[in-house]
């Protein structure tokens, strides 16, 4: 699990899953051999674990990439253990069985790539051109979409059907608007006109507040991130299209 230019929000999101819980995931279902956030190890010990995992599981391991990769000036803007993110991702990906870019940053560049993008931040598919990189965009990504892909690969050695941007079709094949619980209000022309108005309190459609649900490919409206029912549209905020 490689961390580059990101906020660690995708890992934080994964830590809050309950089926499976993260303890069951990393102790019973997979072997998490390298992850800076969840490691007790640091420094040489951590780097040694990465190299050992790559050698012992060459061609079989899943390489998860979280965060964008800066490519300007040969990648000097992000270095770990004396190596650039660019060097690390190319090295680790070269022996991986599957590649998963989790979050908007690893998928497309995300916040770090916003104009004027001083570090040349970009997503993993751009750096690893020619390889199949599964993208799980979102800010953060829905951990269950990630687990669906990772555990399918761990169990069957296969990947789910992907669209032309590398997104699993089971999660990104429809737009949020299609399954939104506020959709009947949209169809009936009942819209929130400003935050806090009567329509807002009644849970009407947020389209006129700038909701991006009609153009956003994701399954947030039917698959929550954790056990709480809260999600942006559910608590009265328009979708910002983070995926
Ligand atoms: Fe569509 Fe957004 Fe309205 Fe939901 S709140 S019905 S996604 S426009």
mmCIF file of C-alpha atoms and ligand atoms in Angstrom:
data_model
loop_
_atom_site.group_PDB
_atom_site.id
_atom_site.type_symbol
_atom_site.label_atom_id
_atom_site.label_comp_id
_atom_site.label_asym_id
_atom_site.label_seq_id
_atom_site.Cartn_x
_atom_site.Cartn_y
_atom_site.Cartn_z
ATOM 1 C CA UNK A 1 0.000 0.000 0.000
ATOM 2 C CA UNK A 2 1.855 3.049 -1.252
ATOM 3 C CA UNK A 3 1.163 6.555 0.040
ATOM 4 C CA UNK A 4 2.088 9.532 -2.091
ATOM 5 C CA UNK A 5 0.567 13.031 -2.424
ATOM 6 C CA UNK A 6 -2.665 12.649 -0.451
ATOM 7 C CA UNK A 7 -4.427 13.302 2.834
ATOM 8 C CA UNK A 8 -4.679 9.610 3.896
ATOM 9 C CA UNK A 9 -8.470 9.975 3.813
ATOM 10 C CA UNK A 10 -8.902 6.793 1.765
ATOM 11 C CA UNK A 11 -7.038 4.759 4.403
ATOM 12 C CA UNK A 12 -9.075 6.472 7.129
ATOM 13 C CA UNK A 13 -12.240 5.509 5.270
ATOM 14 C CA UNK A 14 -11.075 1.883 4.989
ATOM 15 C CA UNK A 15 -10.405 1.790 8.753
ATOM 16 C CA UNK A 16 -14.101 2.389 9.404
ATOM 17 C CA UNK A 17 -15.479 -0.592 7.521
ATOM 18 C CA UNK A 18 -17.378 -3.323 9.347
ATOM 19 C CA UNK A 19 -17.878 -6.114 6.816
ATOM 20 C CA UNK A 20 -15.163 -7.139 7.074
ATOM 21 C CA UNK A 21 -13.700 -5.054 9.896
ATOM 22 C CA UNK A 22 -10.187 -3.905 9.155
ATOM 23 C CA UNK A 23 -8.728 -6.225 11.846
ATOM 24 C CA UNK A 24 -10.349 -9.257 10.179
ATOM 25 C CA UNK A 25 -9.213 -7.966 6.807
ATOM 26 C CA UNK A 26 -5.525 -7.638 7.616
ATOM 27 C CA UNK A 27 -5.223 -10.494 10.125
ATOM 28 C CA UNK A 28 -7.391 -13.183 8.467
ATOM 29 C CA UNK A 29 -8.079 -12.333 4.831
ATOM 30 C CA UNK A 30 -5.006 -10.658 3.384
ATOM 31 C CA UNK A 31 -1.404 -10.091 4.378
ATOM 32 C CA UNK A 32 -0.781 -6.360 4.554
ATOM 33 C CA UNK A 33 2.969 -6.338 4.130
ATOM 34 C CA UNK A 34 3.588 -2.627 3.663
ATOM 35 C CA UNK A 35 1.475 0.364 4.680
ATOM 36 C CA UNK A 36 3.028 3.483 6.188
ATOM 37 C CA UNK A 37 -0.154 4.449 8.050
ATOM 38 C CA UNK A 38 -0.841 1.068 9.666
ATOM 39 C CA UNK A 39 2.747 -0.051 10.176
ATOM 40 C CA UNK A 40 4.409 -0.378 13.563
ATOM 41 C CA UNK A 41 7.700 -0.533 11.659
ATOM 42 C CA UNK A 42 9.528 2.541 10.378
ATOM 43 C CA UNK A 43 12.670 3.428 8.467
ATOM 44 C CA UNK A 44 14.909 0.586 7.272
ATOM 45 C CA UNK A 45 12.642 -2.054 8.837
ATOM 46 C CA UNK A 46 9.661 -0.796 6.829
ATOM 47 C CA UNK A 47 11.608 -0.593 3.568
ATOM 48 C CA UNK A 48 12.953 -4.087 4.169
ATOM 49 C CA UNK A 49 9.382 -5.387 4.550
ATOM 50 C CA UNK A 50 8.459 -3.850 1.206
ATOM 51 C CA UNK A 51 11.364 -5.437 -0.612
ATOM 52 C CA UNK A 52 10.834 -8.825 1.044
ATOM 53 C CA UNK A 53 7.112 -8.792 0.149
ATOM 54 C CA UNK A 54 7.936 -7.937 -3.466
ATOM 55 C CA UNK A 55 10.476 -10.734 -3.790
ATOM 56 C CA UNK A 56 8.449 -13.417 -2.021
ATOM 57 C CA UNK A 57 5.193 -12.638 -3.847
ATOM 58 C CA UNK A 58 6.431 -11.476 -7.233
ATOM 59 C CA UNK A 59 3.680 -11.517 -9.844
ATOM 60 C CA UNK A 60 0.956 -12.187 -7.259
ATOM 61 C CA UNK A 61 0.614 -9.249 -4.874
ATOM 62 C CA UNK A 62 -1.838 -6.364 -5.052
ATOM 63 C CA UNK A 63 -0.204 -2.950 -5.223
ATOM 64 C CA UNK A 64 -2.554 -0.254 -3.908
ATOM 65 C CA UNK A 65 -1.661 3.319 -4.751
ATOM 66 C CA UNK A 66 -3.084 6.149 -2.641
ATOM 67 C CA UNK A 67 -2.227 9.702 -3.643
ATOM 68 C CA UNK A 68 -1.036 11.375 -6.793
ATOM 69 C CA UNK A 69 2.456 11.060 -8.193
ATOM 70 C CA UNK A 70 4.457 14.235 -8.957
ATOM 71 C CA UNK A 71 6.353 13.918 -12.223
ATOM 72 C CA UNK A 72 7.922 17.394 -12.629
ATOM 73 C CA UNK A 73 11.710 17.660 -12.173
ATOM 74 C CA UNK A 74 11.978 13.857 -12.331
ATOM 75 C CA UNK A 75 9.592 13.508 -9.396
ATOM 76 C CA UNK A 76 11.674 15.215 -6.674
ATOM 77 C CA UNK A 77 8.604 16.675 -4.932
ATOM 78 C CA UNK A 78 7.718 13.416 -3.181
ATOM 79 C CA UNK A 79 10.471 11.177 -1.815
ATOM 80 C CA UNK A 80 10.243 8.240 0.597
ATOM 81 C CA UNK A 81 13.339 6.492 1.931
ATOM 82 C CA UNK A 82 15.454 8.529 -0.477
ATOM 83 C CA UNK A 83 13.531 7.412 -3.583
ATOM 84 C CA UNK A 84 10.995 9.365 -5.590
ATOM 85 C CA UNK A 85 7.338 8.310 -5.692
ATOM 86 C CA UNK A 86 7.820 7.924 -9.442
ATOM 87 C CA UNK A 87 10.663 5.447 -8.943
ATOM 88 C CA UNK A 88 8.828 3.534 -6.188
ATOM 89 C CA UNK A 89 5.554 3.170 -8.081
ATOM 90 C CA UNK A 90 7.291 1.958 -11.236
ATOM 91 C CA UNK A 91 9.359 -0.511 -9.225
ATOM 92 C CA UNK A 92 6.517 -1.924 -7.090
ATOM 93 C CA UNK A 93 4.082 -2.043 -10.021
ATOM 94 C CA UNK A 94 6.578 -3.955 -12.171
ATOM 95 C CA UNK A 95 6.177 -7.116 -10.058
ATOM 96 C CA UNK A 96 2.529 -6.722 -8.982
ATOM 97 C CA UNK A 97 -0.275 -9.090 -9.969
ATOM 98 C CA UNK A 98 -2.904 -6.327 -9.720
ATOM 99 C CA UNK A 99 -2.784 -2.544 -9.485
ATOM 100 C CA UNK A 100 -5.457 -0.522 -7.700
ATOM 101 C CA UNK A 101 -5.461 3.290 -7.569
ATOM 102 C CA UNK A 102 -7.639 4.269 -4.604
ATOM 103 C CA UNK A 103 -9.134 7.750 -4.418
ATOM 104 C CA UNK A 104 -9.365 10.700 -6.788
ATOM 105 C CA UNK A 105 -5.669 11.603 -6.316
ATOM 106 C CA UNK A 106 -4.302 8.229 -7.388
ATOM 107 C CA UNK A 107 -6.945 7.918 -10.128
ATOM 108 C CA UNK A 108 -6.608 11.316 -11.817
ATOM 109 C CA UNK A 109 -4.279 13.551 -9.768
ATOM 110 C CA UNK A 110 -6.912 14.956 -7.407
ATOM 111 C CA UNK A 111 -6.426 18.098 -5.327
ATOM 112 C CA UNK A 112 -2.634 18.061 -5.685
ATOM 113 C CA UNK A 113 -2.983 18.382 -9.466
ATOM 114 C CA UNK A 114 -5.172 21.516 -9.292
ATOM 115 C CA UNK A 115 -4.015 24.396 -11.474
ATOM 116 C CA UNK A 116 -1.178 25.501 -11.531
ATOM 117 C CA UNK A 117 -0.083 22.017 -10.383
ATOM 118 C CA UNK A 118 3.447 23.027 -9.327
ATOM 119 C CA UNK A 119 4.631 19.440 -8.752
ATOM 120 C CA UNK A 120 3.196 17.960 -11.956
ATOM 121 C CA UNK A 121 0.948 15.714 -9.863
ATOM 122 C CA UNK A 122 -0.797 13.024 -11.875
ATOM 123 C CA UNK A 123 -2.680 9.761 -11.409
ATOM 124 C CA UNK A 124 -1.260 6.250 -11.425
ATOM 125 C CA UNK A 125 -2.814 5.207 -14.791
ATOM 126 C CA UNK A 126 -0.940 8.067 -16.483
ATOM 127 C CA UNK A 127 2.386 7.016 -14.928
ATOM 128 C CA UNK A 128 1.806 3.291 -15.494
ATOM 129 C CA UNK A 129 0.614 3.592 -19.084
ATOM 130 C CA UNK A 130 0.089 0.244 -20.791
ATOM 131 C CA UNK A 131 -0.749 -1.556 -17.517
ATOM 132 C CA UNK A 132 -4.245 -2.314 -16.224
ATOM 133 C CA UNK A 133 -4.814 0.002 -13.261
ATOM 134 C CA UNK A 134 -8.168 -0.350 -11.494
ATOM 135 C CA UNK A 135 -9.320 3.117 -10.437
ATOM 136 C CA UNK A 136 -11.575 3.623 -7.405
ATOM 137 C CA UNK A 137 -12.096 7.401 -7.565
ATOM 138 C CA UNK A 138 -13.716 9.385 -4.754
ATOM 139 C CA UNK A 139 -12.582 11.797 -2.078
ATOM 140 C CA UNK A 140 -12.379 9.580 -0.159
ATOM 141 C CA UNK A 141 -13.084 6.424 -2.127
ATOM 142 C CA UNK A 142 -15.874 4.183 -0.897
ATOM 143 C CA UNK A 143 -13.989 1.438 1.006
ATOM 144 C CA UNK A 144 -16.489 -1.235 -0.028
ATOM 145 C CA UNK A 145 -15.827 -0.585 -3.695
ATOM 146 C CA UNK A 146 -12.128 -1.041 -2.967
ATOM 147 C CA UNK A 147 -12.696 -4.196 -0.893
ATOM 148 C CA UNK A 148 -14.908 -5.660 -3.618
ATOM 149 C CA UNK A 149 -12.025 -5.427 -6.077
ATOM 150 C CA UNK A 150 -9.195 -6.405 -3.705
ATOM 151 C CA UNK A 151 -10.991 -9.415 -2.235
ATOM 152 C CA UNK A 152 -12.188 -10.640 -5.635
ATOM 153 C CA UNK A 153 -8.572 -10.651 -6.748
ATOM 154 C CA UNK A 154 -7.379 -12.281 -3.497
ATOM 155 C CA UNK A 155 -10.090 -14.970 -3.756
ATOM 156 C CA UNK A 156 -10.359 -15.704 -7.471
ATOM 157 C CA UNK A 157 -7.303 -14.045 -9.010
ATOM 158 C CA UNK A 158 -9.549 -11.998 -11.305
ATOM 159 C CA UNK A 159 -10.623 -8.381 -11.641
ATOM 160 C CA UNK A 160 -14.200 -7.143 -12.118
ATOM 161 C CA UNK A 161 -15.368 -5.685 -15.439
ATOM 162 C CA UNK A 162 -13.920 -2.192 -15.878
ATOM 163 C CA UNK A 163 -14.966 0.809 -17.936
ATOM 164 C CA UNK A 164 -12.602 2.728 -20.209
ATOM 165 C CA UNK A 165 -11.302 4.767 -17.248
ATOM 166 C CA UNK A 166 -10.442 1.658 -15.244
ATOM 167 C CA UNK A 167 -13.441 1.985 -12.914
ATOM 168 C CA UNK A 168 -15.279 -1.184 -11.830
ATOM 169 C CA UNK A 169 -18.636 -1.177 -13.581
ATOM 170 C CA UNK A 170 -20.379 -2.622 -10.514
ATOM 171 C CA UNK A 171 -19.655 0.612 -8.656
ATOM 172 C CA UNK A 172 -19.408 3.325 -11.322
ATOM 173 C CA UNK A 173 -21.709 2.060 -14.058
ATOM 174 C CA UNK A 174 -24.581 4.363 -13.064
ATOM 175 C CA UNK A 175 -24.822 7.992 -11.972
ATOM 176 C CA UNK A 176 -25.837 8.958 -8.430
ATOM 177 C CA UNK A 177 -28.984 10.666 -9.732
ATOM 178 C CA UNK A 178 -30.410 7.360 -11.010
ATOM 179 C CA UNK A 179 -30.710 5.862 -7.517
ATOM 180 C CA UNK A 180 -30.939 9.009 -5.387
ATOM 181 C CA UNK A 181 -33.611 8.933 -2.674
ATOM 182 C CA UNK A 182 -34.468 12.560 -3.586
ATOM 183 C CA UNK A 183 -35.125 11.568 -7.196
ATOM 184 C CA UNK A 184 -38.944 11.541 -6.847
ATOM 185 C CA UNK A 185 -38.716 15.225 -5.845
ATOM 186 C CA UNK A 186 -36.608 15.933 -8.935
ATOM 187 C CA UNK A 187 -39.162 14.194 -11.152
ATOM 188 C CA UNK A 188 -41.992 16.123 -9.520
ATOM 189 C CA UNK A 189 -40.162 19.462 -9.837
ATOM 190 C CA UNK A 190 -39.760 19.999 -6.082
ATOM 191 C CA UNK A 191 -36.437 21.779 -5.518
ATOM 192 C CA UNK A 192 -34.524 23.376 -2.670
ATOM 193 C CA UNK A 193 -34.060 27.052 -3.585
ATOM 194 C CA UNK A 194 -31.747 27.998 -0.728
ATOM 195 C CA UNK A 195 -30.169 26.281 2.247
ATOM 196 C CA UNK A 196 -32.500 26.235 5.222
ATOM 197 C CA UNK A 197 -35.705 26.936 3.304
ATOM 198 C CA UNK A 198 -38.842 24.845 3.789
ATOM 199 C CA UNK A 199 -37.979 22.642 0.774
ATOM 200 C CA UNK A 200 -34.550 21.951 2.263
ATOM 201 C CA UNK A 201 -36.088 20.925 5.579
ATOM 202 C CA UNK A 202 -38.498 18.640 3.710
ATOM 203 C CA UNK A 203 -35.634 16.862 1.896
ATOM 204 C CA UNK A 204 -36.412 18.015 -1.647
ATOM 205 C CA UNK A 205 -34.049 17.740 -4.597
ATOM 206 C CA UNK A 206 -30.745 19.693 -4.446
ATOM 207 C CA UNK A 207 -30.343 20.152 -8.199
ATOM 208 C CA UNK A 208 -30.791 23.930 -8.040
ATOM 209 C CA UNK A 209 -28.169 24.079 -5.273
ATOM 210 C CA UNK A 210 -25.609 22.774 -7.757
ATOM 211 C CA UNK A 211 -25.968 19.036 -7.231
ATOM 212 C CA UNK A 212 -23.625 17.098 -9.552
ATOM 213 C CA UNK A 213 -25.466 13.804 -9.004
ATOM 214 C CA UNK A 214 -26.885 13.718 -12.555
ATOM 215 C CA UNK A 215 -23.345 13.677 -14.010
ATOM 216 C CA UNK A 216 -21.438 11.758 -11.328
ATOM 217 C CA UNK A 217 -20.660 8.092 -11.856
ATOM 218 C CA UNK A 218 -20.692 6.442 -8.412
ATOM 219 C CA UNK A 219 -22.847 4.257 -6.193
ATOM 220 C CA UNK A 220 -22.981 6.538 -3.106
ATOM 221 C CA UNK A 221 -26.771 6.610 -3.239
ATOM 222 C CA UNK A 222 -27.012 2.846 -2.682
ATOM 223 C CA UNK A 223 -23.743 1.832 -0.987
ATOM 224 C CA UNK A 224 -22.778 3.819 2.114
ATOM 225 C CA UNK A 225 -19.171 4.140 3.227
ATOM 226 C CA UNK A 226 -19.760 2.754 6.721
ATOM 227 C CA UNK A 227 -22.586 1.756 9.002
ATOM 228 C CA UNK A 228 -24.006 5.251 9.397
ATOM 229 C CA UNK A 229 -26.632 6.262 6.868
ATOM 230 C CA UNK A 230 -25.101 9.720 6.467
ATOM 231 C CA UNK A 231 -23.842 10.781 3.041
ATOM 232 C CA UNK A 232 -23.692 14.256 1.480
ATOM 233 C CA UNK A 233 -27.068 14.291 -0.285
ATOM 234 C CA UNK A 234 -28.641 12.439 2.646
ATOM 235 C CA UNK A 235 -27.740 15.248 5.039
ATOM 236 C CA UNK A 236 -28.800 18.017 2.675
ATOM 237 C CA UNK A 237 -25.621 18.893 0.791
ATOM 238 C CA UNK A 238 -25.480 18.699 -2.998
ATOM 239 C CA UNK A 239 -23.122 16.146 -4.526
ATOM 240 C CA UNK A 240 -19.829 17.824 -5.491
ATOM 241 C CA UNK A 241 -18.821 15.094 -7.952
ATOM 242 C CA UNK A 242 -15.702 13.983 -6.068
ATOM 243 C CA UNK A 243 -15.420 10.757 -8.050
HETATM 244 FE FE1 LIG B 1 -30.412 14.076 -8.602
HETATM 245 FE FE2 LIG B 1 -28.953 15.497 -6.858
HETATM 246 FE FE3 LIG B 1 -31.624 15.770 -6.936
HETATM 247 FE FE4 LIG B 1 -30.501 13.520 -5.978
HETATM 248 S S1 LIG B 1 -30.348 15.577 -5.062
HETATM 249 S S2 LIG B 1 -32.262 13.689 -7.384
HETATM 250 S S3 LIG B 1 -28.706 13.333 -7.356
HETATM 251 S S4 LIG B 1 -30.146 16.325 -8.587
#
